[in-house]
């Protein structure tokens, strides 16, 4: 008795990924030893951290914010810590020095 | 004549991400910044064909992908050939009425320096020669990085890599970087440009242009590699910016033979400022730095001559 092998036409096509952007299932936060923290009071909403983040993990929100000194902003930048790898580019590039890299504790 | 589109500002860059997080590119990877903004500039109507390389292995770890575009990987040497085929198939499908004739789909090939300067060079040349309507983008991190930092045709003079080590006899790479833009321009393409991740609006404008122009277009992107260049991951953008400020990298475009520097540098910084942030150049002596400075000066002079005026100024300490 020889086993009936499947023909090539019944094999599923190899290495086809049908879910675009599915790496979101893979959280890269545990790569991080330093954690960026945005000081919303100091942030001048310049968009540069959002621009340069290699992970695209700084989120631009249409969320109004008023500082203690009364400055009104229509946008807020927040970090999605699920993917931030802690590279520190955002803190390095922030012109207002509003981002601090603090030690990550888990 | 060159078309002069409105220069985009930082606020023109779309908020929507077309390149997903969760990819495995290193902390602070320059190519990751590039891919985010290249995909934004391409918009949704594009098909991407990617050569083997850092970006390919880190963004498509089976069974996941970071890409939201239709995306195809074939091999190291044939991204340009694959993209040519995709473009030809689109033409045939239009002819046969399978897809509407006026549907605009740009085919984009992306490769690293290894897959472009070395292994994929003849496929690239064929694609340019046959005038396929394809944009080819090379992200140049100046060595074979994901396999462990082996030198490529793009490795700069005197840089350390694992195959150009530093010791008593060798002082890192002893051959100058291959002039890929020169090779591409020799094919008389309608558009070719250089981009740098510290200058995103410039990159955005050039990718948009390269997509709109009919025929083979080419973009050469500067792409710092944090482990391979031995740099602090936080300094990727700083190093990129310094490359432009020192004249090591020049942002320019060539549209129908017309040469234009898009980031003029009236006062150049000494090349030392760029080199000293990188471990791959740590071994350099003052004489060797002076030699690299001379090479940069010569290139700057050549570019200024092409433009016909001093767009990149002298070194000011
Ligand atoms: S540390 Fe790096 S990955 Fe994290 S938010 Fe800042 S730029 Fe993005
Ligand atoms: S770079 Fe700094 S100031 Fe600018 S948006 Fe980000 S946190 Fe705010």
CSV table of C-alpha atoms and ligand atoms in Angstrom, one decimal:
chain,number,residue,atom,x,y,z
A,1,UNK,CA,0.0,0.0,0.0
A,2,UNK,CA,1.5,3.3,-0.9
A,3,UNK,CA,0.1,6.4,0.8
A,4,UNK,CA,-1.9,8.7,-1.4
A,5,UNK,CA,0.1,12.0,-1.5
A,6,UNK,CA,-1.7,15.2,-2.2
A,7,UNK,CA,-1.1,16.6,-5.7
A,8,UNK,CA,0.6,20.0,-6.1
A,9,UNK,CA,-2.6,21.7,-7.0
A,10,UNK,CA,-4.2,20.9,-3.6
A,11,UNK,CA,-1.3,22.3,-1.7
A,12,UNK,CA,-1.8,25.8,-0.2
A,13,UNK,CA,0.4,28.5,-1.8
A,14,UNK,CA,3.6,28.9,0.2
A,15,UNK,CA,4.4,31.9,2.3
A,16,UNK,CA,1.4,34.0,1.4
A,17,UNK,CA,0.5,36.4,4.2
A,18,UNK,CA,-3.1,37.7,3.8
A,19,UNK,CA,-3.3,40.0,6.8
A,20,UNK,CA,-1.8,43.4,6.0
A,21,UNK,CA,0.0,45.1,8.9
A,22,UNK,CA,-0.2,42.0,11.1
A,23,UNK,CA,3.0,42.6,12.9
A,24,UNK,CA,0.9,44.6,15.3
A,25,UNK,CA,0.3,41.3,17.0
A,26,UNK,CA,3.9,41.2,18.0
A,27,UNK,CA,4.6,43.7,20.8
A,28,UNK,CA,8.1,45.0,20.9
A,29,UNK,CA,7.9,46.8,24.2
A,30,UNK,CA,10.2,44.3,25.9
A,31,UNK,CA,13.2,45.5,23.8
A,32,UNK,CA,13.1,48.6,25.9
A,33,UNK,CA,15.4,49.4,28.8
A,34,UNK,CA,14.6,53.2,28.8
A,35,UNK,CA,11.1,54.5,28.6
A,36,UNK,CA,10.3,57.9,27.0
A,37,UNK,CA,7.9,60.1,29.0
A,38,UNK,CA,6.4,63.2,27.4
A,39,UNK,CA,5.8,66.2,29.7
A,40,UNK,CA,2.6,67.6,28.3
A,41,UNK,CA,3.3,70.9,30.0
A,42,UNK,CA,6.5,71.4,28.1
A,43,UNK,CA,5.5,69.9,24.8
A,44,UNK,CA,5.1,72.6,22.1
A,45,UNK,CA,3.2,70.2,19.7
A,46,UNK,CA,5.9,70.5,17.0
A,47,UNK,CA,5.3,67.0,15.6
A,48,UNK,CA,9.0,66.2,15.4
A,49,UNK,CA,9.0,63.2,17.8
A,50,UNK,CA,6.1,61.8,15.8
A,51,UNK,CA,8.0,62.4,12.6
A,52,UNK,CA,11.2,60.7,13.6
A,53,UNK,CA,10.0,57.7,15.6
A,54,UNK,CA,11.2,54.6,13.7
A,55,UNK,CA,8.3,52.6,15.1
A,56,UNK,CA,5.5,55.0,14.4
A,57,UNK,CA,4.5,54.5,18.0
A,58,UNK,CA,4.0,58.2,18.9
A,59,UNK,CA,0.3,58.9,18.4
A,60,UNK,CA,-1.0,62.2,17.2
A,61,UNK,CA,-4.4,62.8,18.8
A,62,UNK,CA,-6.9,65.6,18.2
A,63,UNK,CA,-7.2,65.9,22.0
A,64,UNK,CA,-7.2,69.5,23.3
A,65,UNK,CA,-4.8,70.3,26.2
A,66,UNK,CA,-4.5,73.5,28.2
A,67,UNK,CA,-1.2,74.0,30.1
A,68,UNK,CA,-1.1,75.4,33.7
A,69,UNK,CA,0.0,78.7,32.2
A,70,UNK,CA,-3.1,78.8,30.0
A,71,UNK,CA,-1.7,77.8,26.6
A,72,UNK,CA,-4.2,76.0,24.6
A,73,UNK,CA,-3.4,73.2,22.2
A,74,UNK,CA,-5.7,71.3,19.9
A,75,UNK,CA,-3.4,68.3,19.6
A,76,UNK,CA,-1.7,65.9,22.0
A,77,UNK,CA,1.2,63.5,21.4
A,78,UNK,CA,1.1,60.2,23.3
A,79,UNK,CA,3.3,57.2,23.2
A,80,UNK,CA,1.9,53.7,22.6
A,81,UNK,CA,4.2,51.8,24.9
A,82,UNK,CA,3.2,48.4,23.3
A,83,UNK,CA,5.7,49.0,20.5
A,84,UNK,CA,8.2,51.6,21.7
A,85,UNK,CA,11.7,50.1,21.6
A,86,UNK,CA,13.2,52.8,23.7
A,87,UNK,CA,15.7,54.1,21.1
A,88,UNK,CA,15.6,57.6,22.5
A,89,UNK,CA,15.4,59.4,19.1
A,90,UNK,CA,12.2,61.2,20.2
A,91,UNK,CA,14.0,62.6,23.3
A,92,UNK,CA,17.1,63.5,21.3
A,93,UNK,CA,15.1,65.4,18.7
A,94,UNK,CA,12.5,67.2,20.9
A,95,UNK,CA,13.4,70.9,20.6
A,96,UNK,CA,11.5,71.7,23.9
A,97,UNK,CA,13.3,69.0,25.9
A,98,UNK,CA,9.9,67.7,26.8
A,99,UNK,CA,10.7,64.0,26.6
A,100,UNK,CA,12.7,62.3,29.3
A,101,UNK,CA,14.1,58.8,29.1
A,102,UNK,CA,13.6,57.1,32.4
A,103,UNK,CA,14.6,53.6,33.5
A,104,UNK,CA,12.1,51.0,32.6
A,105,UNK,CA,10.8,49.0,35.6
A,106,UNK,CA,8.6,46.0,35.0
B,1,UNK,CA,12.1,72.0,-17.6
B,2,UNK,CA,11.7,70.8,-14.0
B,3,UNK,CA,8.3,70.9,-12.4
B,4,UNK,CA,8.3,72.8,-9.2
B,5,UNK,CA,5.7,71.4,-6.9
B,6,UNK,CA,4.8,73.1,-3.7
B,7,UNK,CA,7.4,72.2,-1.1
B,8,UNK,CA,5.6,70.3,1.6
B,9,UNK,CA,5.8,71.3,5.2
B,10,UNK,CA,5.9,68.9,8.1
B,11,UNK,CA,2.1,69.3,8.4
B,12,UNK,CA,1.5,68.0,4.9
B,13,UNK,CA,2.7,64.5,5.9
B,14,UNK,CA,-0.4,62.3,6.4
B,15,UNK,CA,-1.1,61.1,9.9
B,16,UNK,CA,-2.2,57.7,8.8
B,17,UNK,CA,0.4,55.0,9.1
B,18,UNK,CA,0.8,52.6,6.1
B,19,UNK,CA,3.7,50.7,7.7
B,20,UNK,CA,2.8,48.8,10.9
B,21,UNK,CA,4.7,48.7,14.1
B,22,UNK,CA,5.8,45.3,15.6
B,23,UNK,CA,8.4,44.9,12.9
B,24,UNK,CA,11.8,43.7,14.1
B,25,UNK,CA,14.0,46.4,12.8
B,26,UNK,CA,16.6,47.4,15.4
B,27,UNK,CA,16.1,50.1,18.0
B,28,UNK,CA,16.6,53.4,16.2
B,29,UNK,CA,16.9,51.9,12.7
B,30,UNK,CA,17.2,54.6,10.0
B,31,UNK,CA,15.5,52.4,7.4
B,32,UNK,CA,12.4,52.1,9.7
B,33,UNK,CA,12.1,55.9,9.6
B,34,UNK,CA,12.5,55.8,5.8
B,35,UNK,CA,9.9,53.1,5.3
B,36,UNK,CA,7.3,54.9,7.4
B,37,UNK,CA,7.6,58.0,5.3
B,38,UNK,CA,8.1,56.3,2.0
B,39,UNK,CA,4.8,54.4,2.4
B,40,UNK,CA,3.0,57.6,3.5
B,41,UNK,CA,4.3,59.4,0.4
B,42,UNK,CA,3.5,56.5,-2.0
B,43,UNK,CA,-0.1,56.5,-0.8
B,44,UNK,CA,-2.3,53.4,-1.1
B,45,UNK,CA,-2.1,52.8,-4.9
B,46,UNK,CA,1.3,51.2,-5.1
B,47,UNK,CA,2.7,47.7,-5.3
B,48,UNK,CA,6.0,47.1,-3.5
B,49,UNK,CA,8.5,44.5,-4.6
B,50,UNK,CA,11.3,44.0,-2.2
B,51,UNK,CA,14.8,42.5,-2.5
B,52,UNK,CA,16.2,40.4,0.3
B,53,UNK,CA,17.8,42.6,2.9
B,54,UNK,CA,17.4,44.0,6.4
B,55,UNK,CA,14.0,45.5,5.7
B,56,UNK,CA,12.7,42.4,4.1
B,57,UNK,CA,13.8,40.0,6.8
B,58,UNK,CA,12.6,42.2,9.6
B,59,UNK,CA,9.2,43.2,8.3
B,60,UNK,CA,7.9,39.9,7.0
B,61,UNK,CA,8.6,37.4,9.7
B,62,UNK,CA,6.2,34.6,8.7
B,63,UNK,CA,3.2,34.6,9.3
B,64,UNK,CA,3.1,38.3,9.8
B,65,UNK,CA,3.9,41.4,7.7
B,66,UNK,CA,4.4,45.1,8.6
B,67,UNK,CA,3.3,46.1,5.1
B,68,UNK,CA,-0.2,47.3,4.2
B,69,UNK,CA,0.5,47.5,0.5
B,70,UNK,CA,0.5,44.5,-1.8
B,71,UNK,CA,4.0,43.4,-1.3
B,72,UNK,CA,6.2,40.8,-3.1
B,73,UNK,CA,9.5,39.3,-2.2
B,74,UNK,CA,11.5,37.2,-4.7
B,75,UNK,CA,15.2,37.1,-4.1
B,76,UNK,CA,18.3,39.2,-3.4
B,77,UNK,CA,19.2,39.9,-7.0
B,78,UNK,CA,15.9,40.4,-8.8
B,79,UNK,CA,13.7,43.0,-7.1
B,80,UNK,CA,14.0,45.2,-10.2
B,81,UNK,CA,13.3,42.2,-12.5
B,82,UNK,CA,10.2,41.3,-10.4
B,83,UNK,CA,9.0,44.8,-10.4
B,84,UNK,CA,9.4,45.0,-14.2
B,85,UNK,CA,7.2,41.9,-14.5
B,86,UNK,CA,4.6,43.3,-12.2
B,87,UNK,CA,4.5,46.5,-14.2
B,88,UNK,CA,4.3,44.5,-17.5
B,89,UNK,CA,1.4,42.5,-16.1
B,90,UNK,CA,-0.5,45.7,-15.1
B,91,UNK,CA,0.0,46.9,-18.7
B,92,UNK,CA,-1.3,43.6,-20.1
B,93,UNK,CA,-4.3,43.6,-17.7
B,94,UNK,CA,-5.2,47.1,-18.8
B,95,UNK,CA,-5.0,46.1,-22.5
B,96,UNK,CA,-7.3,43.1,-21.9
B,97,UNK,CA,-9.7,45.2,-19.9
B,98,UNK,CA,-9.2,43.3,-16.6
B,99,UNK,CA,-8.5,46.6,-14.8
B,100,UNK,CA,-9.5,50.1,-15.9
B,101,UNK,CA,-7.2,51.8,-18.3
B,102,UNK,CA,-6.9,55.0,-16.3
B,103,UNK,CA,-6.1,53.2,-13.0
B,104,UNK,CA,-2.8,54.6,-11.7
B,105,UNK,CA,-0.7,52.1,-9.9
B,106,UNK,CA,2.9,52.7,-9.3
B,107,UNK,CA,5.2,49.7,-8.9
B,108,UNK,CA,7.9,50.3,-6.4
B,109,UNK,CA,11.0,48.2,-5.9
B,110,UNK,CA,12.9,48.5,-2.7
B,111,UNK,CA,16.4,47.1,-2.0
B,112,UNK,CA,19.3,47.6,0.3
B,113,UNK,CA,22.7,48.5,-0.8
B,114,UNK,CA,23.8,44.9,-1.2
B,115,UNK,CA,20.7,44.1,-3.3
B,116,UNK,CA,21.2,47.2,-5.4
B,117,UNK,CA,24.9,48.2,-5.7
B,118,UNK,CA,26.1,44.6,-5.9
B,119,UNK,CA,23.8,41.6,-6.3
B,120,UNK,CA,20.8,43.3,-8.0
B,121,UNK,CA,22.8,45.6,-10.2
B,122,UNK,CA,22.2,43.9,-13.6
B,123,UNK,CA,18.5,43.5,-12.9
B,124,UNK,CA,18.3,47.2,-12.0
B,125,UNK,CA,20.2,48.2,-15.2
B,126,UNK,CA,17.8,46.0,-17.2
B,127,UNK,CA,14.8,47.6,-15.6
B,128,UNK,CA,16.1,51.2,-16.3
B,129,UNK,CA,17.1,50.3,-19.8
B,130,UNK,CA,13.7,48.8,-20.7
B,131,UNK,CA,12.0,52.0,-19.4
B,132,UNK,CA,9.6,50.3,-17.0
B,133,UNK,CA,7.3,52.6,-15.1
B,134,UNK,CA,8.9,51.6,-11.8
B,135,UNK,CA,10.3,53.6,-8.9
B,136,UNK,CA,13.4,51.9,-7.4
B,137,UNK,CA,14.4,52.9,-3.9
B,138,UNK,CA,17.7,51.9,-2.3
B,139,UNK,CA,18.1,52.3,1.4
B,140,UNK,CA,21.8,52.4,1.8
B,141,UNK,CA,23.2,51.3,5.2
B,142,UNK,CA,26.6,50.8,3.6
B,143,UNK,CA,27.2,47.1,4.2
B,144,UNK,CA,25.4,43.7,4.5
B,145,UNK,CA,24.0,44.4,7.9
B,146,UNK,CA,21.4,41.7,8.7
B,147,UNK,CA,23.9,39.0,8.0
B,148,UNK,CA,26.5,40.5,10.3
B,149,UNK,CA,28.1,43.7,8.9
B,150,UNK,CA,30.0,42.4,5.8
B,151,UNK,CA,31.2,45.1,3.4
B,152,UNK,CA,29.3,45.9,0.2
B,153,UNK,CA,30.0,48.1,-2.8
B,154,UNK,CA,28.5,50.9,-0.8
B,155,UNK,CA,30.8,50.7,2.2
B,156,UNK,CA,32.6,54.0,2.6
B,157,UNK,CA,36.4,54.4,2.5
B,158,UNK,CA,38.1,53.4,5.8
B,159,UNK,CA,34.9,52.1,7.5
B,160,UNK,CA,35.3,49.1,9.7
B,161,UNK,CA,33.2,46.0,8.8
B,162,UNK,CA,33.6,42.4,9.8
B,163,UNK,CA,35.2,41.7,6.4
B,164,UNK,CA,37.3,44.8,6.3
B,165,UNK,CA,38.7,44.6,9.8
B,166,UNK,CA,41.1,47.0,11.4
B,167,UNK,CA,44.5,45.8,12.4
B,168,UNK,CA,48.2,46.2,11.6
B,169,UNK,CA,47.7,45.6,7.9
B,170,UNK,CA,44.1,46.7,7.2
B,171,UNK,CA,42.6,50.0,8.2
B,172,UNK,CA,39.0,49.1,7.3
B,173,UNK,CA,37.6,49.4,3.8
B,174,UNK,CA,40.3,50.5,1.3
B,175,UNK,CA,38.1,51.1,-1.7
B,176,UNK,CA,35.9,54.2,-2.1
B,177,UNK,CA,32.1,53.9,-2.2
B,178,UNK,CA,30.6,52.9,-5.5
B,179,UNK,CA,28.8,55.8,-7.3
B,180,UNK,CA,25.4,54.3,-7.7
B,181,UNK,CA,23.8,57.6,-8.7
B,182,UNK,CA,26.3,57.9,-11.5
B,183,UNK,CA,25.5,54.4,-12.8
B,184,UNK,CA,21.8,55.1,-12.7
B,185,UNK,CA,22.1,58.5,-14.3
B,186,UNK,CA,24.1,57.0,-17.1
B,187,UNK,CA,20.8,55.2,-18.1
B,188,UNK,CA,19.4,58.7,-18.7
B,189,UNK,CA,16.4,58.1,-16.4
B,190,UNK,CA,13.8,60.9,-16.2
B,191,UNK,CA,14.2,61.3,-12.4
B,192,UNK,CA,16.7,60.3,-9.8
B,193,UNK,CA,17.2,61.8,-6.3
B,194,UNK,CA,19.0,61.3,-3.0
B,195,UNK,CA,17.1,61.5,0.3
B,196,UNK,CA,18.1,61.5,4.0
B,197,UNK,CA,15.9,60.5,7.0
B,198,UNK,CA,16.7,63.8,8.9
B,199,UNK,CA,15.0,65.7,6.0
B,200,UNK,CA,11.6,64.1,5.8
B,201,UNK,CA,9.8,66.8,3.9
B,202,UNK,CA,12.4,66.7,1.2
B,203,UNK,CA,12.0,62.9,1.1
B,204,UNK,CA,8.3,63.2,0.9
B,205,UNK,CA,8.4,65.7,-2.0
B,206,UNK,CA,10.9,63.5,-3.9
B,207,UNK,CA,9.0,60.2,-3.5
B,208,UNK,CA,5.8,62.0,-4.7
B,209,UNK,CA,7.6,63.3,-7.7
B,210,UNK,CA,9.2,60.0,-8.5
B,211,UNK,CA,5.7,58.4,-8.4
B,212,UNK,CA,4.1,60.9,-10.7
B,213,UNK,CA,6.8,60.9,-13.3
B,214,UNK,CA,6.3,58.3,-16.1
B,215,UNK,CA,9.2,55.8,-16.6
B,216,UNK,CA,12.0,54.5,-14.5
B,217,UNK,CA,12.8,56.6,-11.4
B,218,UNK,CA,15.4,56.1,-8.7
B,219,UNK,CA,15.8,57.2,-5.1
B,220,UNK,CA,19.0,56.7,-3.1
B,221,UNK,CA,18.3,56.9,0.6
B,222,UNK,CA,20.9,57.4,3.4
B,223,UNK,CA,20.1,54.8,6.1
B,224,UNK,CA,22.1,54.7,9.3
B,225,UNK,CA,22.4,51.3,10.9
B,226,UNK,CA,22.8,51.5,14.7
B,227,UNK,CA,24.6,48.1,15.2
B,228,UNK,CA,26.6,48.2,12.0
B,229,UNK,CA,27.8,51.8,12.3
B,230,UNK,CA,28.3,51.4,16.0
B,231,UNK,CA,26.2,54.4,16.9
B,232,UNK,CA,23.9,55.2,19.8
B,233,UNK,CA,20.3,54.4,18.7
B,234,UNK,CA,19.2,57.8,19.9
B,235,UNK,CA,21.6,59.5,17.4
B,236,UNK,CA,20.3,58.0,14.1
B,237,UNK,CA,18.7,61.4,13.1
B,238,UNK,CA,21.7,63.4,14.5
B,239,UNK,CA,24.1,61.4,12.4
B,240,UNK,CA,21.9,61.7,9.3
B,241,UNK,CA,21.8,65.4,9.7
B,242,UNK,CA,25.5,65.6,10.3
B,243,UNK,CA,26.1,63.7,7.1
B,244,UNK,CA,24.4,66.5,5.2
B,245,UNK,CA,25.9,69.3,7.2
B,246,UNK,CA,29.4,68.0,6.6
B,247,UNK,CA,28.8,67.3,2.9
B,248,UNK,CA,29.4,63.5,3.3
B,249,UNK,CA,25.8,63.2,1.9
B,250,UNK,CA,24.3,65.7,-0.5
B,251,UNK,CA,20.5,65.9,-1.0
B,252,UNK,CA,19.9,66.5,-4.7
B,253,UNK,CA,17.7,65.6,-7.6
B,254,UNK,CA,18.2,65.2,-11.3
B,255,UNK,CA,15.1,65.8,-13.4
B,256,UNK,CA,15.4,65.2,-17.1
B,257,UNK,CA,19.1,66.0,-16.8
B,258,UNK,CA,18.6,69.1,-14.8
B,259,UNK,CA,20.7,68.9,-11.6
B,260,UNK,CA,19.4,70.6,-8.4
B,261,UNK,CA,20.7,70.5,-4.8
B,262,UNK,CA,17.7,70.5,-2.5
B,263,UNK,CA,19.5,71.0,0.8
B,264,UNK,CA,22.1,73.7,0.3
B,265,UNK,CA,24.7,73.9,3.0
B,266,UNK,CA,26.3,77.4,3.0
B,267,UNK,CA,28.7,76.5,5.8
B,268,UNK,CA,30.0,73.0,6.0
B,269,UNK,CA,31.0,71.3,9.3
B,270,UNK,CA,34.3,69.4,9.3
B,271,UNK,CA,33.8,65.8,8.4
B,272,UNK,CA,35.3,64.8,11.8
B,273,UNK,CA,32.0,65.7,13.5
B,274,UNK,CA,30.2,63.1,11.5
B,275,UNK,CA,32.9,60.4,11.8
B,276,UNK,CA,33.5,60.7,15.6
B,277,UNK,CA,30.0,59.6,16.5
B,278,UNK,CA,30.5,56.3,14.8
B,279,UNK,CA,32.4,53.3,16.2
B,280,UNK,CA,33.1,52.1,12.6
B,281,UNK,CA,35.4,55.1,12.2
B,282,UNK,CA,36.9,55.0,15.7
B,283,UNK,CA,40.3,53.8,14.5
B,284,UNK,CA,40.9,56.7,12.2
B,285,UNK,CA,44.1,58.8,12.7
B,286,UNK,CA,44.2,62.6,12.1
B,287,UNK,CA,45.9,61.9,8.7
B,288,UNK,CA,43.2,59.5,7.7
B,289,UNK,CA,40.4,61.9,8.7
B,290,UNK,CA,42.2,64.6,6.7
B,291,UNK,CA,42.2,62.2,3.7
B,292,UNK,CA,38.5,61.6,4.0
B,293,UNK,CA,38.0,65.4,4.3
B,294,UNK,CA,39.9,65.9,1.0
B,295,UNK,CA,37.7,63.3,-0.7
B,296,UNK,CA,34.5,65.1,0.5
B,297,UNK,CA,35.9,68.4,-0.6
B,298,UNK,CA,36.5,67.0,-4.1
B,299,UNK,CA,33.0,65.6,-4.3
B,300,UNK,CA,31.5,69.0,-3.1
B,301,UNK,CA,33.5,70.8,-5.8
B,302,UNK,CA,32.2,68.4,-8.4
B,303,UNK,CA,28.6,69.0,-7.3
B,304,UNK,CA,29.1,72.8,-7.2
B,305,UNK,CA,30.5,72.6,-10.7
B,306,UNK,CA,27.4,70.6,-11.9
B,307,UNK,CA,25.1,73.2,-10.3
B,308,UNK,CA,27.1,76.1,-11.7
B,309,UNK,CA,27.4,77.9,-8.3
B,310,UNK,CA,28.5,77.3,-4.7
B,311,UNK,CA,25.5,75.5,-3.2
B,312,UNK,CA,27.7,73.6,-0.7
B,313,UNK,CA,30.0,76.0,1.0
B,314,UNK,CA,33.5,75.7,2.5
B,315,UNK,CA,34.3,74.0,5.8
B,316,UNK,CA,33.9,76.5,8.7
B,317,UNK,CA,35.3,75.2,12.0
C,1,LIG,S1,12.0,55.9,22.2
C,1,LIG,FE1,12.2,55.5,20.0
C,1,LIG,S2,10.6,53.9,19.6
C,1,LIG,FE2,10.1,54.9,21.6
C,1,LIG,S3,8.7,56.5,21.1
C,1,LIG,FE3,10.7,57.4,21.2
C,1,LIG,S4,11.4,57.3,19.0
C,1,LIG,FE4,9.7,55.9,19.2
C,2,LIG,S1,9.1,66.7,19.8
C,2,LIG,FE1,8.7,67.4,21.9
C,2,LIG,S2,7.7,69.4,21.7
C,2,LIG,FE2,7.6,68.4,19.7
C,2,LIG,S3,5.6,67.3,19.7
C,2,LIG,FE3,7.1,65.8,20.5
C,2,LIG,S4,7.2,66.0,22.7
C,2,LIG,FE4,6.1,67.8,21.9
